[in-house]
């Protein structure tokens, strides 16, 4: 079992999804491979793909999924064996301590109408209620994932529906929560996004091939062009006749997840029309206005704090500097760290360029503070390297409330901000000052885009 | 992917099952490991086990299964992680060319009443009909195994039953075919055998621990004593109160599988009161009466023909001799054989002791002829080593008809006996004479025990 | 690291060697693979091969060796990459507890005249003295094997020799001990056998391909015919011009290792003109004359005692019976046995056919007693199964003295016979009587063949 | 065999070395592990370590080395088995296409005075001559690495030297080339650096533990403080009495490798008193003076061009911007790319932030152009994203001549600059202008530090 030396002081999301339909019938397994690699940052615990193959007059489903990175799960001969022109893929981050191959996606099954494969990013808050109903009807569950619950809703509705699209629409109407959902039937690829638009889903195209993915970067990675975001509540189907919107689930509000812009998404992705990088730069600019500080350089924590640091520098006219080296080989290791080594882990991953920071007053930017251990170590390292003052600026507000839509926020007791005042946190991390981005400055990040900010404000979009 | 150089000229069964319940609460994962190793001859494609663990006021199920031998699937730390005092295990032989981890057993699932794990040896002839009914009720199937269909029948019946035993009884009443079935609920271990007694299932005991297994040898391997065979149609439950028979499904006839005695079972097992070794020796004795031959020595093909050869020698007074060396390291190999190498495979696995056979008239005994390629090679080898005459005697009748109850008999076209007369087969394999055990001599093997002989006689016990 | 549940109560030899030269230039890697598989019983710890390839006007050497069985070390694509028409291979049993890839053979090196690969079965008693001399001349040793010392002697002599054959002869003249040695230069394959003939080496031929191997069975496994044994002290070279004897090292005596006949060699091998199986049968016959016993059946311990049991039966007219089942899947396991499980290991590997032994007086034959633990367990098992009396007969004399020529005999303290009288041993193993083959009966085994019997008699052939 | 999708359009060095001596006797295997991880950028093909252990009155050497990353070669239980308080480690980049475990380092051997382990970064230009002399004296070579040749020189000299230090000094006097060499005897750790100082070697200390490493970053990674660089030609020994300089090999010139500063070394390392990051920033500043350009932003290619880009921005007052996203999960893959996919590899690894570059005139900075394929793709990507003009600036002069001291420069035919004028290269990569750092601007990078610039100037420091 692999043990991770990496700094476990970041929030995590649970998944990335990728679906593709080649209308000219070309094999898509390599595209899914590259698409999932482009989404690897969204989940490193498990990966999988399922494809439809038409062979001997029958539609067959090929599926492979396992624990590990995309490059570990799929070898070259796998991609040759995984045949088909329609497919869905998934990368997963596990919220549980122990890895579990059973919970890897896609969920692939046979039911009365043929085969079905489902992948899903998000969290369905009424999973337990739906699952009990399903069990009462006699369902058997092989996993603990809510994706299986979604799949069961779809096959239940399929019986009284004219097609798989109608069944998916009926199923989605029962789901409460945030989701980006892909459904592969033998001859169709369906995509659905929750009515609030909490989870992202984007449509791309490459010649006669359609792509649905969690992020625009995955579309680009396979040589595709962005067509548009799937709208909140929209359900689309891709068939041999092209793409069609089959339903638009209504919702009085929209509430895109703020975390995607803060740090889930790749910096080069564009979500709901907003460039993630621009949002982060804007957050840095807004942060520069929060409280002026007299400093020599602005330093971002790689890689998550770099964009905001650049924005802060631009707004404040304090020079931007790169003060850390990041060792990209560290992170996945078989060596179990002792407590002392765990404290050294930050230091092995990141090291300070002493000449850059010596005798300097520094503004240090990161996107969040979760437990505070990483930031404390970084401030220590900067001071040990000769920095005079370290002013920490966080490009998001303090996390205070749990997320019910798929983000793995630690329990309140583990969130330093939920138990301590800002001044206490500042003292704990050893900073000379500490400021967070204010909730009201969010609009600087994403303009008028409606956001879910429940984890900062306790104001949940779904009651 | 492993490629097998081994002589693929034998019939195969699909499975071995092992269940255990420690009433004193001891961990049983190592017992399952050793029990499955003792049953490894019944299936080398995949192995798995599922255990019930009582932890934090809840019953959890731990499960591991994968492609490979028992010793390849389970490592030492697996056995430490697989906790519980009730468990079921399975070894599987795949009838399909390609290995498939999805079809490994146990089938473990969550349903409305908790967890369930099912293992099964046999074949249910009405699987398709049951599966369609299940699918119509909304079931999702993750595998193509009939074990999953059985599990679904049980959870369906569970809703209107007072306990899991009643549900299992109701489900079994619907199953047509041969089966030895173990069902593990969080607190119970249930065993069921088909009404005809086609598949074997035996009960053992070690102190306060009960064991259910496909063969008595597995009971012995974990230090247990044989209690008795589970009777045809009997369904037993083992709970904290001990073992109890909950039902006896009726059948006008019994029909134990003749193949178990001919060669599926270990030589040291006792099934339905008959020692397998005794049966094979008796078959050899009966065979000696079929047609006298004037020979110098009787030689058995290791290991399957040794017991019958010994019986033949005893009856005929022709001296028994060991004329083959068997290389036990050959069989599982990564090397894909060329056609020429494939023909050499028999020779690499078995070699002739020349001094034993030179200038001798030999009676050569094996338990069966499937495609004939192995026997032809063996006769060749004996003659090349100087044998004067080779008289082949087979301790079973010619296979002529397919098995519907779980034995992987090749299609008729591949069975040499179904397309050729005995004289043609004799000529094909290059023997000086060839005789089979006659159907009417079966009683020599197993006394009055009622047998299923459909593969020889076309007389199927289930219409 | 693999842990072996197997009964570690047997003597072990260290190696098997295999060399091949295709004069028509065909690739020989697959032949080496199959040849080593045929010799796998001589060593399961490590395997390796080295081949000469002529490419781009130059002779290159390809080599692969690692810990594991032949089938584990070499995969299919290895055999494609290991090119050449001349090659040597090796299987190794390690005398040290821990496995060590460094000590795997062949020893392949570059030296002033090009490449050299050496494989060796045996033990050189003056290794330490030679190694010190080599080191004084500046040699660097990467392994602790005496094969490397031999290789250094050869390259040292090569400088003042006209060819590699002369260098090998000069080197062999310095070696004291038992050895079967193969040397591969870019264009030649040389074989050498120690002057006493302690270690076996045989010559085979298949069309225009020559084979040198530890046992005739390996020649047969690749479709070759036996030509003759390499004589004690003979050194042969195989070149493009065929095979030639280049030297015959003189010795006043010959002393073939008795252990090869007792149990190292495969039963189907012929060594120095003596069929191994015949030798073992004769040992059983001689044993039957040692002391008469009134018994019902003669039983051999599989597989090592079967031939002697058959001979005993023939001589005594007490019926031969097969009373044990051997589980061929047990032996290589990742599971570390507890003490209790270790005691169960014999039982899991071998089980008793109760009906065969119940109420019987049994003569139980094995080829040796080392520590006594296995035999004690087997006697226990027979008695537990209902045997009335168990009379143990061992087809070799008691081991009393260490072997200096390559057999891994436990130290005296671990040899039950070296510390206890025969009566004490009999009591310890729970037998009703115990007899060993007498040293003077050896001639029954191998006729007039001169043998090394030092381990029984303390009479070493090399002072 | 792993296939690398990564952009193979960079120069490579061959090695990193790490040595450690705990005077208080603590185990150092984990320190070597972390030290090698800090040096992983210097070689990803193979890794290894050797340690001295004092056990049972004897000094033993434990060694492990294999193909793979540090985290792939060493598992947790390896580090427990690799015991000792003195050790050396190595990471290797192979210049040959095919990976070869034999050539992994350390080279560990037994010789007349005990054990020896040697690791080496660099290239010895008179290897062949030394090797022939060694072979004439009777040496056997197991590898093709020059490290083995060095080891042989040391053990040859050891015979007539009073200690291993003296032998190492004598050996180093014969070596011509660039080297950073660590020698581990049972009780000592010796470090040596070539007289020109081509290869780097630095001394660190942590409490009573001494460290020798290729880069200061490795000293920091294990919690050590930098003591000083080992001087060109200096040979030091670390014993139980501490550290001592045993020799200073003289040279009329010094010639530190310019490539270390350009891109081999980690950005956070300090070499021969010069901060690598400072050198790169200075190179960017100097580059800004080469030829003014009217641009909107300065963009560095991650990660190698970022520091120079920052320096360029500072000098030119053109704003620094981050325009690429780097996917850190791509690079090591089992998937063999087709030609088309290979062209996509750059794009999968790096993607453009469109909003940052649209309608902009861009200065694009990288540290070198080797074949030109990567730069061409990057310019393409920027233009496709809407950049108006792309002015490429390279922070080193064009490579024109081969390196004989350990850097794997492609042959002239593969170096775009050696066959084409700057204008032709500019056109080839599609840039609007192209400038290189001028050789005379080197002093801006490293002040008065004497450099080897042969690859740019054909002026080799060793004739």
PDB file of N, CA and C in Angstrom, chain B residues 15-74:
ATOM      1  N   UNK B  15     -15.302 -24.795  -9.957  1.00  0.00           N
ATOM      2  CA  UNK B  15     -15.117 -24.157  -8.663  1.00  0.00           C
ATOM      3  C   UNK B  15     -14.913 -25.101  -7.489  1.00  0.00           C
ATOM      4  N   UNK B  16     -14.402 -24.488  -6.410  1.00  0.00           N
ATOM      5  CA  UNK B  16     -14.405 -25.094  -5.092  1.00  0.00           C
ATOM      6  C   UNK B  16     -14.884 -24.062  -4.094  1.00  0.00           C
ATOM      7  N   UNK B  17     -15.672 -24.512  -3.110  1.00  0.00           N
ATOM      8  CA  UNK B  17     -16.171 -23.568  -2.098  1.00  0.00           C
ATOM      9  C   UNK B  17     -15.702 -23.991  -0.708  1.00  0.00           C
ATOM     10  N   UNK B  18     -15.547 -23.005   0.143  1.00  0.00           N
ATOM     11  CA  UNK B  18     -15.106 -23.245   1.513  1.00  0.00           C
ATOM     12  C   UNK B  18     -15.761 -22.208   2.410  1.00  0.00           C
ATOM     13  N   UNK B  19     -16.397 -22.667   3.488  1.00  0.00           N
ATOM     14  CA  UNK B  19     -17.006 -21.750   4.448  1.00  0.00           C
ATOM     15  C   UNK B  19     -16.629 -22.160   5.864  1.00  0.00           C
ATOM     16  N   UNK B  20     -16.560 -21.201   6.751  1.00  0.00           N
ATOM     17  CA  UNK B  20     -16.126 -21.516   8.102  1.00  0.00           C
ATOM     18  C   UNK B  20     -16.758 -20.542   9.091  1.00  0.00           C
ATOM     19  N   UNK B  21     -17.087 -21.063  10.268  1.00  0.00           N
ATOM     20  CA  UNK B  21     -17.715 -20.255  11.313  1.00  0.00           C
ATOM     21  C   UNK B  21     -17.065 -20.628  12.636  1.00  0.00           C
ATOM     22  N   UNK B  22     -16.316 -19.669  13.197  1.00  0.00           N
ATOM     23  CA  UNK B  22     -15.724 -19.910  14.513  1.00  0.00           C
ATOM     24  C   UNK B  22     -16.655 -19.373  15.591  1.00  0.00           C
ATOM     25  N   UNK B  23     -17.249 -20.266  16.353  1.00  0.00           N
ATOM     26  CA  UNK B  23     -18.215 -19.820  17.357  1.00  0.00           C
ATOM     27  C   UNK B  23     -17.534 -19.094  18.507  1.00  0.00           C
ATOM     28  N   UNK B  24     -16.254 -19.327  18.684  1.00  0.00           N
ATOM     29  CA  UNK B  24     -15.547 -18.621  19.758  1.00  0.00           C
ATOM     30  C   UNK B  24     -14.984 -17.293  19.262  1.00  0.00           C
ATOM     31  N   UNK B  25     -15.258 -16.939  18.017  1.00  0.00           N
ATOM     32  CA  UNK B  25     -14.910 -15.602  17.537  1.00  0.00           C
ATOM     33  C   UNK B  25     -13.501 -15.458  17.010  1.00  0.00           C
ATOM     34  N   UNK B  26     -12.798 -16.561  16.781  1.00  0.00           N
ATOM     35  CA  UNK B  26     -11.432 -16.421  16.268  1.00  0.00           C
ATOM     36  C   UNK B  26     -11.438 -16.039  14.791  1.00  0.00           C
ATOM     37  N   UNK B  27     -10.364 -15.381  14.393  1.00  0.00           N
ATOM     38  CA  UNK B  27     -10.225 -14.966  12.998  1.00  0.00           C
ATOM     39  C   UNK B  27     -10.042 -16.202  12.112  1.00  0.00           C
ATOM     40  N   UNK B  28     -10.717 -16.232  10.992  1.00  0.00           N
ATOM     41  CA  UNK B  28     -10.708 -17.426  10.140  1.00  0.00           C
ATOM     42  C   UNK B  28     -10.050 -17.216   8.785  1.00  0.00           C
ATOM     43  N   UNK B  29      -9.411 -16.070   8.553  1.00  0.00           N
ATOM     44  CA  UNK B  29      -8.866 -15.815   7.211  1.00  0.00           C
ATOM     45  C   UNK B  29      -7.767 -16.817   6.839  1.00  0.00           C
ATOM     46  N   UNK B  30      -6.928 -17.184   7.806  1.00  0.00           N
ATOM     47  CA  UNK B  30      -5.873 -18.151   7.483  1.00  0.00           C
ATOM     48  C   UNK B  30      -6.461 -19.531   7.217  1.00  0.00           C
ATOM     49  N   UNK B  31      -7.504 -19.884   7.938  1.00  0.00           N
ATOM     50  CA  UNK B  31      -8.166 -21.167   7.670  1.00  0.00           C
ATOM     51  C   UNK B  31      -8.732 -21.183   6.244  1.00  0.00           C
ATOM     52  N   UNK B  32      -9.352 -20.071   5.850  1.00  0.00           N
ATOM     53  CA  UNK B  32      -9.899 -20.027   4.482  1.00  0.00           C
ATOM     54  C   UNK B  32      -8.756 -20.157   3.482  1.00  0.00           C
ATOM     55  N   UNK B  33      -7.647 -19.474   3.764  1.00  0.00           N
ATOM     56  CA  UNK B  33      -6.483 -19.562   2.873  1.00  0.00           C
ATOM     57  C   UNK B  33      -6.048 -21.018   2.701  1.00  0.00           C
ATOM     58  N   UNK B  34      -5.874 -21.715   3.808  1.00  0.00           N
ATOM     59  CA  UNK B  34      -5.399 -23.095   3.715  1.00  0.00           C
ATOM     60  C   UNK B  34      -6.472 -24.008   3.120  1.00  0.00           C
ATOM     61  N   UNK B  35      -7.721 -23.716   3.437  1.00  0.00           N
ATOM     62  CA  UNK B  35      -8.811 -24.506   2.856  1.00  0.00           C
ATOM     63  C   UNK B  35      -8.869 -24.350   1.344  1.00  0.00           C
ATOM     64  N   UNK B  36      -8.686 -23.120   0.884  1.00  0.00           N
ATOM     65  CA  UNK B  36      -8.708 -22.892  -0.563  1.00  0.00           C
ATOM     66  C   UNK B  36      -7.493 -23.520  -1.239  1.00  0.00           C
ATOM     67  N   UNK B  37      -6.344 -23.489  -0.571  1.00  0.00           N
ATOM     68  CA  UNK B  37      -5.179 -24.161  -1.150  1.00  0.00           C
ATOM     69  C   UNK B  37      -5.456 -25.654  -1.319  1.00  0.00           C
ATOM     70  N   UNK B  38      -6.157 -26.217  -0.367  1.00  0.00           N
ATOM     71  CA  UNK B  38      -6.491 -27.638  -0.455  1.00  0.00           C
ATOM     72  C   UNK B  38      -7.479 -27.919  -1.589  1.00  0.00           C
ATOM     73  N   UNK B  39      -8.182 -26.875  -2.033  1.00  0.00           N
ATOM     74  CA  UNK B  39      -9.151 -27.020  -3.126  1.00  0.00           C
ATOM     75  C   UNK B  39      -8.633 -26.445  -4.439  1.00  0.00           C
ATOM     76  N   UNK B  40      -7.391 -26.035  -4.445  1.00  0.00           N
ATOM     77  CA  UNK B  40      -6.816 -25.338  -5.608  1.00  0.00           C
ATOM     78  C   UNK B  40      -6.953 -26.153  -6.895  1.00  0.00           C
ATOM     79  N   UNK B  41      -6.923 -27.498  -6.790  1.00  0.00           N
ATOM     80  CA  UNK B  41      -7.056 -28.339  -7.980  1.00  0.00           C
ATOM     81  C   UNK B  41      -8.404 -28.138  -8.673  1.00  0.00           C
ATOM     82  N   UNK B  42      -9.401 -27.578  -7.962  1.00  0.00           N
ATOM     83  CA  UNK B  42     -10.721 -27.403  -8.552  1.00  0.00           C
ATOM     84  C   UNK B  42     -10.840 -26.106  -9.349  1.00  0.00           C
ATOM     85  N   UNK B  43      -9.821 -25.259  -9.306  1.00  0.00           N
ATOM     86  CA  UNK B  43      -9.887 -24.003 -10.048  1.00  0.00           C
ATOM     87  C   UNK B  43      -8.659 -23.164  -9.790  1.00  0.00           C
ATOM     88  N   UNK B  44      -7.991 -22.802 -10.885  1.00  0.00           N
ATOM     89  CA  UNK B  44      -6.745 -22.038 -10.730  1.00  0.00           C
ATOM     90  C   UNK B  44      -6.835 -20.646 -11.338  1.00  0.00           C
ATOM     91  N   UNK B  45      -8.003 -20.270 -11.785  1.00  0.00           N
ATOM     92  CA  UNK B  45      -8.090 -18.990 -12.476  1.00  0.00           C
ATOM     93  C   UNK B  45      -8.231 -17.806 -11.530  1.00  0.00           C
ATOM     94  N   UNK B  46      -9.007 -17.962 -10.483  1.00  0.00           N
ATOM     95  CA  UNK B  46      -9.253 -16.840  -9.579  1.00  0.00           C
ATOM     96  C   UNK B  46      -9.526 -17.384  -8.185  1.00  0.00           C
ATOM     97  N   UNK B  47      -9.357 -16.545  -7.194  1.00  0.00           N
ATOM     98  CA  UNK B  47      -9.629 -16.936  -5.810  1.00  0.00           C
ATOM     99  C   UNK B  47     -10.147 -15.729  -5.063  1.00  0.00           C
ATOM    100  N   UNK B  48     -10.887 -15.978  -3.997  1.00  0.00           N
ATOM    101  CA  UNK B  48     -11.403 -14.866  -3.211  1.00  0.00           C
ATOM    102  C   UNK B  48     -11.967 -15.322  -1.888  1.00  0.00           C
ATOM    103  N   UNK B  49     -12.129 -14.367  -0.978  1.00  0.00           N
ATOM    104  CA  UNK B  49     -12.793 -14.685   0.285  1.00  0.00           C
ATOM    105  C   UNK B  49     -13.517 -13.443   0.795  1.00  0.00           C
ATOM    106  N   UNK B  50     -14.550 -13.687   1.591  1.00  0.00           N
ATOM    107  CA  UNK B  50     -15.295 -12.599   2.229  1.00  0.00           C
ATOM    108  C   UNK B  50     -15.514 -12.984   3.683  1.00  0.00           C
ATOM    109  N   UNK B  51     -15.327 -12.013   4.586  1.00  0.00           N
ATOM    110  CA  UNK B  51     -15.479 -12.290   6.008  1.00  0.00           C
ATOM    111  C   UNK B  51     -16.389 -11.265   6.667  1.00  0.00           C
ATOM    112  N   UNK B  52     -17.049 -11.713   7.737  1.00  0.00           N
ATOM    113  CA  UNK B  52     -17.855 -10.813   8.548  1.00  0.00           C
ATOM    114  C   UNK B  52     -17.058 -10.369   9.748  1.00  0.00           C
ATOM    115  N   UNK B  53     -17.031  -9.077   9.982  1.00  0.00           N
ATOM    116  CA  UNK B  53     -16.327  -8.548  11.133  1.00  0.00           C
ATOM    117  C   UNK B  53     -17.298  -7.692  11.937  1.00  0.00           C
ATOM    118  N   UNK B  54     -17.264  -7.868  13.256  1.00  0.00           N
ATOM    119  CA  UNK B  54     -18.115  -7.086  14.127  1.00  0.00           C
ATOM    120  C   UNK B  54     -17.247  -6.002  14.739  1.00  0.00           C
ATOM    121  N   UNK B  55     -17.537  -4.754  14.389  1.00  0.00           N
ATOM    122  CA  UNK B  55     -16.631  -3.683  14.797  1.00  0.00           C
ATOM    123  C   UNK B  55     -17.444  -2.424  15.037  1.00  0.00           C
ATOM    124  N   UNK B  56     -17.214  -1.781  16.161  1.00  0.00           N
ATOM    125  CA  UNK B  56     -17.910  -0.527  16.467  1.00  0.00           C
ATOM    126  C   UNK B  56     -19.418  -0.702  16.469  1.00  0.00           C
ATOM    127  N   UNK B  57     -19.883  -1.841  16.984  1.00  0.00           N
ATOM    128  CA  UNK B  57     -21.321  -2.047  17.058  1.00  0.00           C
ATOM    129  C   UNK B  57     -21.951  -2.409  15.731  1.00  0.00           C
ATOM    130  N   UNK B  58     -21.107  -2.523  14.667  1.00  0.00           N
ATOM    131  CA  UNK B  58     -21.657  -2.836  13.355  1.00  0.00           C
ATOM    132  C   UNK B  58     -20.979  -4.047  12.740  1.00  0.00           C
ATOM    133  N   UNK B  59     -21.731  -4.732  11.896  1.00  0.00           N
ATOM    134  CA  UNK B  59     -21.149  -5.838  11.149  1.00  0.00           C
ATOM    135  C   UNK B  59     -20.631  -5.329   9.821  1.00  0.00           C
ATOM    136  N   UNK B  60     -19.359  -5.501   9.587  1.00  0.00           N
ATOM    137  CA  UNK B  60     -18.764  -5.086   8.319  1.00  0.00           C
ATOM    138  C   UNK B  60     -18.380  -6.325   7.518  1.00  0.00           C
ATOM    139  N   UNK B  61     -18.269  -6.140   6.229  1.00  0.00           N
ATOM    140  CA  UNK B  61     -17.813  -7.244   5.393  1.00  0.00           C
ATOM    141  C   UNK B  61     -16.502  -6.861   4.715  1.00  0.00           C
ATOM    142  N   UNK B  62     -15.509  -7.731   4.883  1.00  0.00           N
ATOM    143  CA  UNK B  62     -14.230  -7.536   4.188  1.00  0.00           C
ATOM    144  C   UNK B  62     -14.164  -8.553   3.067  1.00  0.00           C
ATOM    145  N   UNK B  63     -13.699  -8.115   1.894  1.00  0.00           N
ATOM    146  CA  UNK B  63     -13.700  -9.011   0.750  1.00  0.00           C
ATOM    147  C   UNK B  63     -12.456  -8.755  -0.086  1.00  0.00           C
ATOM    148  N   UNK B  64     -11.845  -9.823  -0.549  1.00  0.00           N
ATOM    149  CA  UNK B  64     -10.777  -9.686  -1.554  1.00  0.00           C
ATOM    150  C   UNK B  64     -10.867 -10.834  -2.540  1.00  0.00           C
ATOM    151  N   UNK B  65     -10.745 -10.520  -3.812  1.00  0.00           N
ATOM    152  CA  UNK B  65     -10.775 -11.545  -4.850  1.00  0.00           C
ATOM    153  C   UNK B  65     -10.011 -11.028  -6.043  1.00  0.00           C
ATOM    154  N   UNK B  66      -9.372 -11.935  -6.743  1.00  0.00           N
ATOM    155  CA  UNK B  66      -8.605 -11.519  -7.919  1.00  0.00           C
ATOM    156  C   UNK B  66      -8.255 -12.747  -8.754  1.00  0.00           C
ATOM    157  N   UNK B  67      -7.748 -12.486  -9.930  1.00  0.00           N
ATOM    158  CA  UNK B  67      -7.251 -13.542 -10.793  1.00  0.00           C
ATOM    159  C   UNK B  67      -5.953 -14.093 -10.222  1.00  0.00           C
ATOM    160  N   UNK B  68      -5.770 -15.390 -10.267  1.00  0.00           N
ATOM    161  CA  UNK B  68      -4.507 -15.988  -9.823  1.00  0.00           C
ATOM    162  C   UNK B  68      -4.730 -17.140  -8.872  1.00  0.00           C
ATOM    163  N   UNK B  69      -3.642 -17.823  -8.541  1.00  0.00           N
ATOM    164  CA  UNK B  69      -3.686 -18.879  -7.544  1.00  0.00           C
ATOM    165  C   UNK B  69      -3.940 -18.277  -6.164  1.00  0.00           C
ATOM    166  N   UNK B  70      -4.383 -19.115  -5.251  1.00  0.00           N
ATOM    167  CA  UNK B  70      -4.612 -18.660  -3.879  1.00  0.00           C
ATOM    168  C   UNK B  70      -3.372 -17.950  -3.344  1.00  0.00           C
ATOM    169  N   UNK B  71      -2.200 -18.525  -3.592  1.00  0.00           N
ATOM    170  CA  UNK B  71      -0.969 -17.943  -3.051  1.00  0.00           C
ATOM    171  C   UNK B  71      -0.575 -16.658  -3.773  1.00  0.00           C
ATOM    172  N   UNK B  72      -1.151 -16.423  -4.934  1.00  0.00           N
ATOM    173  CA  UNK B  72      -0.873 -15.181  -5.651  1.00  0.00           C
ATOM    174  C   UNK B  72      -1.863 -14.083  -5.271  1.00  0.00           C
ATOM    175  N   UNK B  73      -3.091 -14.468  -4.987  1.00  0.00           N
ATOM    176  CA  UNK B  73      -4.119 -13.477  -4.678  1.00  0.00           C
ATOM    177  C   UNK B  73      -3.946 -12.920  -3.269  1.00  0.00           C
ATOM    178  N   UNK B  74      -3.604 -13.800  -2.326  1.00  0.00           N
ATOM    179  CA  UNK B  74      -3.540 -13.371  -0.927  1.00  0.00           C
ATOM    180  C   UNK B  74      -2.108 -13.300  -0.426  1.00  0.00           C
TER     181      UNK B  74
END
